[in-house]
Each structure stands twice: as structure tokens, then as C-alpha cells.
Amino acid sequence: MELNVDDIVQWMINANDNIQENKDDLTTLDQPIGDGDHGINMARGFQEVVAKVSNEHYDTVGAVLKDVAVTLMSKVGGASGPLFGTAFLQMSMTMKALTTVDRDAFVRGLTAALDGVKQRGKADAGEKTMIDVWQPVVTLCKETSDVRADELVQTAQAAMEKTKDMLATKGRAAYFKEKSIGHIDPGAASSYYIFSALAEVLQEKNE
């Protein structure tokens, strides 16, 4: 795995495409256990991200990710903006001066992102949040020397689907107690779309 500035920009373009395409589904997921605006918020945020990163010239991967973070924090409403923003901000800090990112640097970045989200959201795995997708993806990347696109998608998708049977104990969904069971977590679904967007980049690079 080796990602350069253009790959990171492409990752964000793909993520935006996925989220725009599934905006209504994300909102539908959020209606029974949230405010019902997750899809709208994420779609607005990633549209702004792409508008920003497509029109800038970047020398480092860290600079791209920092702009992603700042844009998400300022444009995505609710808890999602600060949480997804924190993930990309922590990632940017570990990749600050890098023009290309190898597997080890990417694993460091993902780990920092996960730790940042746990701290910010005061949550951990198993509580029906975006962490339940990020954690297995981090584990996969740590344990696999060369992550394949299909492995990444499968891991993220399986992790997202597992949130359906979880009881929410964090965030707005926690208010719904047992009623939260039977619904996929919207933040986990968004995370799946973000990682499947990354898988598309990896796939293209290997072709």
C-alpha cells in the first residue's frame, strides 16, 4: 500500500460519491434512532470537502487530510462533524510532512484516528457507533501486510451489519435503549461508505 496526495483526494471524491448516492438511506437509518438528518449532514459535509480539496494544490498528505477535517467539523451538523473531523485531524497529524504514505504510516494514522474518536465520543467498540467499523478496519490493516480492496470492503461491511444487533449505549441512539436493536448505526454506515471509497482507490492502483 502506498498512497500519495492524489490518491487521498480521490479517496474523498469517492467517499462523496458514495455518500451522495446513499444519502437517503443514511437518513432512513437515522430516523428511528437519531435526529433523522445524518444523511443530509454527511452529504453536505463531503460535498464541501470535495469542493475544497479538488481546487487546492497540496504538497503533503497531511495537508489534504487537515482540510478534510476542518471542513467536516465546520460543515457537518450534530455529533458527526466533530467525530469524523477528529478522525481525519488525528490522521493528518501523524502524516504531517509525508508526500506518500506507506502501509505502516497509514496504520499509524488510522490508529490515531480511532483513538481520537474514542476519546472525543467517550465511547468504545460494542456501543453501536462508528467505532464499530473503524476498530475492525484498523485491526485488519495492522494484521495484514498488504490489504486487498475486497478484504477492506468485506471487513467494513460485516462490521457495519453487526451494529444492527447491538444495543446503543452512546450518543442519541442510547435514549432509545432496547428499541435501538434491529437498526444499523448511521455512523457505522457512513464509515463503511468511507472505507469502501478507499478500497476503490486501492483497487485502481492494483490494476
Tab-separated table of C-alpha atoms in Angstrom:
chain	number	residue	atom	x	y	z
A	1	MET	CA	0.000	0.000	0.000
A	2	GLU	CA	1.336	3.395	-0.974
A	3	LEU	CA	-0.894	6.431	-1.185
A	4	ASN	CA	0.080	9.857	-2.485
A	5	VAL	CA	-1.666	13.238	-2.364
A	6	ASP	CA	-3.742	12.500	-5.488
A	7	ASP	CA	-4.878	9.167	-4.028
A	8	ILE	CA	-6.112	10.865	-0.850
A	9	VAL	CA	-8.012	13.463	-2.901
A	10	GLN	CA	-9.509	10.626	-4.975
A	11	TRP	CA	-10.486	8.828	-1.755
A	12	MET	CA	-12.518	11.883	-0.727
A	13	ILE	CA	-14.128	12.171	-4.176
A	14	ASN	CA	-15.155	8.502	-3.999
A	15	ALA	CA	-16.421	8.916	-0.431
A	16	ASN	CA	-18.540	11.878	-1.501
A	17	ASP	CA	-19.956	9.875	-4.444
A	18	ASN	CA	-20.885	7.004	-2.102
A	19	ILE	CA	-22.483	9.269	0.479
A	20	GLN	CA	-24.443	11.328	-2.090
A	21	GLU	CA	-25.686	8.096	-3.655
A	22	ASN	CA	-26.781	6.708	-0.276
A	23	LYS	CA	-27.842	9.958	1.384
A	24	ASP	CA	-31.492	8.922	1.649
A	25	ASP	CA	-30.599	5.512	3.067
A	26	LEU	CA	-28.399	7.140	5.723
A	27	THR	CA	-31.254	9.447	6.675
A	28	THR	CA	-33.660	6.485	6.822
A	29	LEU	CA	-31.249	4.678	9.176
A	30	ASP	CA	-31.076	7.772	11.378
A	31	GLN	CA	-34.835	8.296	11.658
A	32	PRO	CA	-35.679	5.515	14.144
A	33	ILE	CA	-32.647	6.053	16.454
A	34	GLY	CA	-31.371	9.585	15.814
A	35	ASP	CA	-32.372	13.050	14.608
A	36	GLY	CA	-33.076	11.869	11.064
A	37	ASP	CA	-30.543	14.249	9.499
A	38	HIS	CA	-27.373	12.141	9.311
A	39	GLY	CA	-27.550	11.611	5.542
A	40	ILE	CA	-28.204	15.284	4.821
A	41	ASN	CA	-25.386	16.400	7.133
A	42	MET	CA	-22.813	13.941	5.787
A	43	ALA	CA	-23.748	14.676	2.171
A	44	ARG	CA	-23.363	18.412	2.745
A	45	GLY	CA	-20.049	17.931	4.531
A	46	PHE	CA	-18.447	15.689	1.928
A	47	GLN	CA	-19.667	17.878	-0.916
A	48	GLU	CA	-17.822	20.776	0.747
A	49	VAL	CA	-14.760	18.555	1.300
A	50	VAL	CA	-14.550	17.737	-2.406
A	51	ALA	CA	-15.098	21.380	-3.387
A	52	LYS	CA	-12.174	22.292	-1.123
A	53	VAL	CA	-9.623	19.561	-1.873
A	54	SER	CA	-10.264	19.445	-5.638
A	55	ASN	CA	-9.293	23.094	-6.039
A	56	GLU	CA	-6.164	23.239	-3.902
A	57	HIS	CA	-2.587	22.265	-4.589
A	58	TYR	CA	-1.163	20.106	-1.823
A	59	ASP	CA	2.429	19.088	-1.157
A	60	THR	CA	1.675	16.614	1.629
A	61	VAL	CA	-0.926	14.007	2.516
A	62	GLY	CA	-1.255	15.604	5.951
A	63	ALA	CA	-2.304	18.925	4.428
A	64	VAL	CA	-5.131	17.283	2.449
A	65	LEU	CA	-6.401	15.418	5.495
A	66	LYS	CA	-6.250	18.559	7.648
A	67	ASP	CA	-8.509	20.392	5.189
A	68	VAL	CA	-10.859	17.391	5.160
A	69	ALA	CA	-11.017	17.505	8.969
A	70	VAL	CA	-11.595	21.243	9.259
A	71	THR	CA	-14.293	21.175	6.574
A	72	LEU	CA	-16.169	18.282	8.196
A	73	MET	CA	-16.005	19.958	11.604
A	74	SER	CA	-17.438	23.197	10.263
A	75	LYS	CA	-19.976	21.856	7.746
A	76	VAL	CA	-21.434	18.661	9.259
A	77	GLY	CA	-24.041	19.232	11.935
A	78	GLY	CA	-24.703	17.186	15.051
A	79	ALA	CA	-22.128	14.886	16.636
A	80	SER	CA	-20.912	13.537	13.282
A	81	GLY	CA	-18.938	16.649	12.293
A	82	PRO	CA	-16.703	16.690	15.379
A	83	LEU	CA	-16.290	12.889	15.363
A	84	PHE	CA	-15.437	12.361	11.692
A	85	GLY	CA	-13.471	15.624	11.766
A	86	THR	CA	-11.441	14.364	14.730
A	87	ALA	CA	-10.685	11.106	12.884
A	88	PHE	CA	-9.228	12.916	9.877
A	89	LEU	CA	-7.470	15.520	12.029
A	90	GLN	CA	-5.656	12.843	14.036
A	91	MET	CA	-4.760	11.095	10.792
A	92	SER	CA	-3.399	14.336	9.346
A	93	MET	CA	-1.199	14.916	12.387
A	94	THR	CA	0.558	11.564	12.027
A	95	MET	CA	1.124	12.176	8.289
A	96	LYS	CA	2.040	15.851	8.526
A	97	ALA	CA	5.095	16.113	6.268
A	98	LEU	CA	4.601	12.948	4.182
A	99	THR	CA	4.193	13.202	0.426
A	100	THR	CA	3.395	9.486	0.207
A	101	VAL	CA	2.064	7.157	2.860
A	102	ASP	CA	3.121	3.526	3.119
A	103	ARG	CA	1.234	0.826	4.970
A	104	ASP	CA	2.955	1.477	8.321
A	105	ALA	CA	2.275	5.213	8.182
A	106	PHE	CA	-1.339	4.564	7.198
A	107	VAL	CA	-1.808	2.131	10.097
A	108	ARG	CA	-0.382	4.766	12.472
A	109	GLY	CA	-2.795	7.326	11.057
A	110	LEU	CA	-5.826	5.045	11.305
A	111	THR	CA	-4.912	4.061	14.864
A	112	ALA	CA	-4.594	7.718	15.876
A	113	ALA	CA	-7.957	8.418	14.194
A	114	LEU	CA	-9.647	5.603	16.106
A	115	ASP	CA	-8.128	6.686	19.421
A	116	GLY	CA	-9.213	10.269	18.757
A	117	VAL	CA	-12.815	9.255	18.053
A	118	LYS	CA	-12.932	7.069	21.179
A	119	GLN	CA	-11.673	9.972	23.271
A	120	ARG	CA	-13.921	12.576	21.668
A	121	GLY	CA	-17.045	10.422	21.803
A	122	LYS	CA	-16.150	8.807	25.145
A	123	ALA	CA	-17.086	5.508	23.527
A	124	ASP	CA	-15.570	2.142	22.752
A	125	ALA	CA	-16.224	-0.811	20.459
A	126	GLY	CA	-19.514	-2.634	21.025
A	127	GLU	CA	-21.539	0.501	21.828
A	128	LYS	CA	-23.154	0.825	18.381
A	129	THR	CA	-21.201	3.750	16.935
A	130	MET	CA	-18.833	4.475	14.037
A	131	ILE	CA	-16.085	2.937	16.207
A	132	ASP	CA	-17.578	-0.482	15.495
A	133	VAL	CA	-16.464	-0.123	11.868
A	134	TRP	CA	-13.201	1.758	12.438
A	135	GLN	CA	-11.898	-0.733	15.013
A	136	PRO	CA	-12.103	-3.872	12.774
A	137	VAL	CA	-10.644	-1.908	9.832
A	138	VAL	CA	-7.690	-0.810	11.978
A	139	THR	CA	-7.213	-4.410	13.149
A	140	LEU	CA	-7.288	-5.670	9.547
A	141	CYS	CA	-4.684	-3.109	8.451
A	142	LYS	CA	-2.448	-3.895	11.422
A	143	GLU	CA	-2.571	-7.652	10.871
A	144	THR	CA	-2.330	-7.704	7.066
A	145	SER	CA	0.893	-6.728	5.359
A	146	ASP	CA	-0.876	-5.842	2.099
A	147	VAL	CA	-4.571	-5.053	2.488
A	148	ARG	CA	-6.653	-6.017	-0.541
A	149	ALA	CA	-9.591	-3.882	-1.659
A	150	ASP	CA	-12.104	-6.730	-1.338
A	151	GLU	CA	-10.891	-7.559	2.201
A	152	LEU	CA	-11.314	-3.951	3.239
A	153	VAL	CA	-14.870	-3.775	1.867
A	154	GLN	CA	-15.871	-7.104	3.412
A	155	THR	CA	-14.455	-6.169	6.818
A	156	ALA	CA	-16.166	-2.768	6.877
A	157	GLN	CA	-19.466	-4.156	5.595
A	158	ALA	CA	-19.586	-7.050	8.077
A	159	ALA	CA	-18.723	-4.654	10.914
A	160	MET	CA	-21.471	-2.227	9.847
A	161	GLU	CA	-24.057	-5.031	9.686
A	162	LYS	CA	-23.062	-6.260	13.161
A	163	THR	CA	-24.214	-2.938	14.649
A	164	LYS	CA	-27.807	-3.938	13.804
A	165	ASP	CA	-27.953	-6.382	16.732
A	166	MET	CA	-26.192	-4.086	19.205
A	167	LEU	CA	-27.797	-2.099	21.996
A	168	ALA	CA	-26.787	1.555	21.740
A	169	THR	CA	-25.216	2.915	24.923
A	170	LYS	CA	-23.679	6.099	23.473
A	171	GLY	CA	-24.999	9.051	21.522
A	172	ARG	CA	-28.590	9.897	20.737
A	173	ALA	CA	-29.431	6.268	19.937
A	174	ALA	CA	-28.800	5.372	23.611
A	175	TYR	CA	-32.038	7.180	24.538
A	176	PHE	CA	-33.944	4.522	22.614
A	177	LYS	CA	-32.467	1.711	24.753
A	178	GLU	CA	-33.789	-1.699	23.522
A	179	LYS	CA	-35.547	-0.034	20.585
A	180	SER	CA	-32.107	0.725	19.126
A	181	ILE	CA	-31.633	-3.010	18.494
A	182	GLY	CA	-32.551	-4.019	14.944
A	183	HIS	CA	-31.209	-0.869	13.292
A	184	ILE	CA	-27.799	-0.377	11.686
A	185	ASP	CA	-25.945	2.560	13.224
A	186	PRO	CA	-25.866	5.514	10.769
A	187	GLY	CA	-22.290	6.491	11.742
A	188	ALA	CA	-21.177	2.922	11.117
A	189	ALA	CA	-22.884	3.015	7.708
A	190	SER	CA	-21.134	6.295	6.786
A	191	SER	CA	-17.841	4.776	7.883
A	192	TYR	CA	-18.480	1.789	5.634
A	193	TYR	CA	-19.016	4.139	2.658
A	194	ILE	CA	-15.774	5.977	3.509
A	195	PHE	CA	-13.745	2.747	3.672
A	196	SER	CA	-15.336	1.272	0.548
A	197	ALA	CA	-14.280	4.526	-1.170
A	198	LEU	CA	-10.715	3.857	-0.024
A	199	ALA	CA	-10.995	0.304	-1.360
A	200	GLU	CA	-11.843	1.733	-4.804
A	201	VAL	CA	-8.578	3.711	-4.717
A	202	LEU	CA	-6.590	0.601	-3.748
A	203	GLN	CA	-8.316	-1.411	-6.469
A	204	GLU	CA	-7.426	1.155	-9.149
A	205	LYS	CA	-3.813	1.271	-8.032
A	206	ASN	CA	-3.502	-2.503	-8.313
A	207	GLU	CA	-4.998	-2.748	-11.775
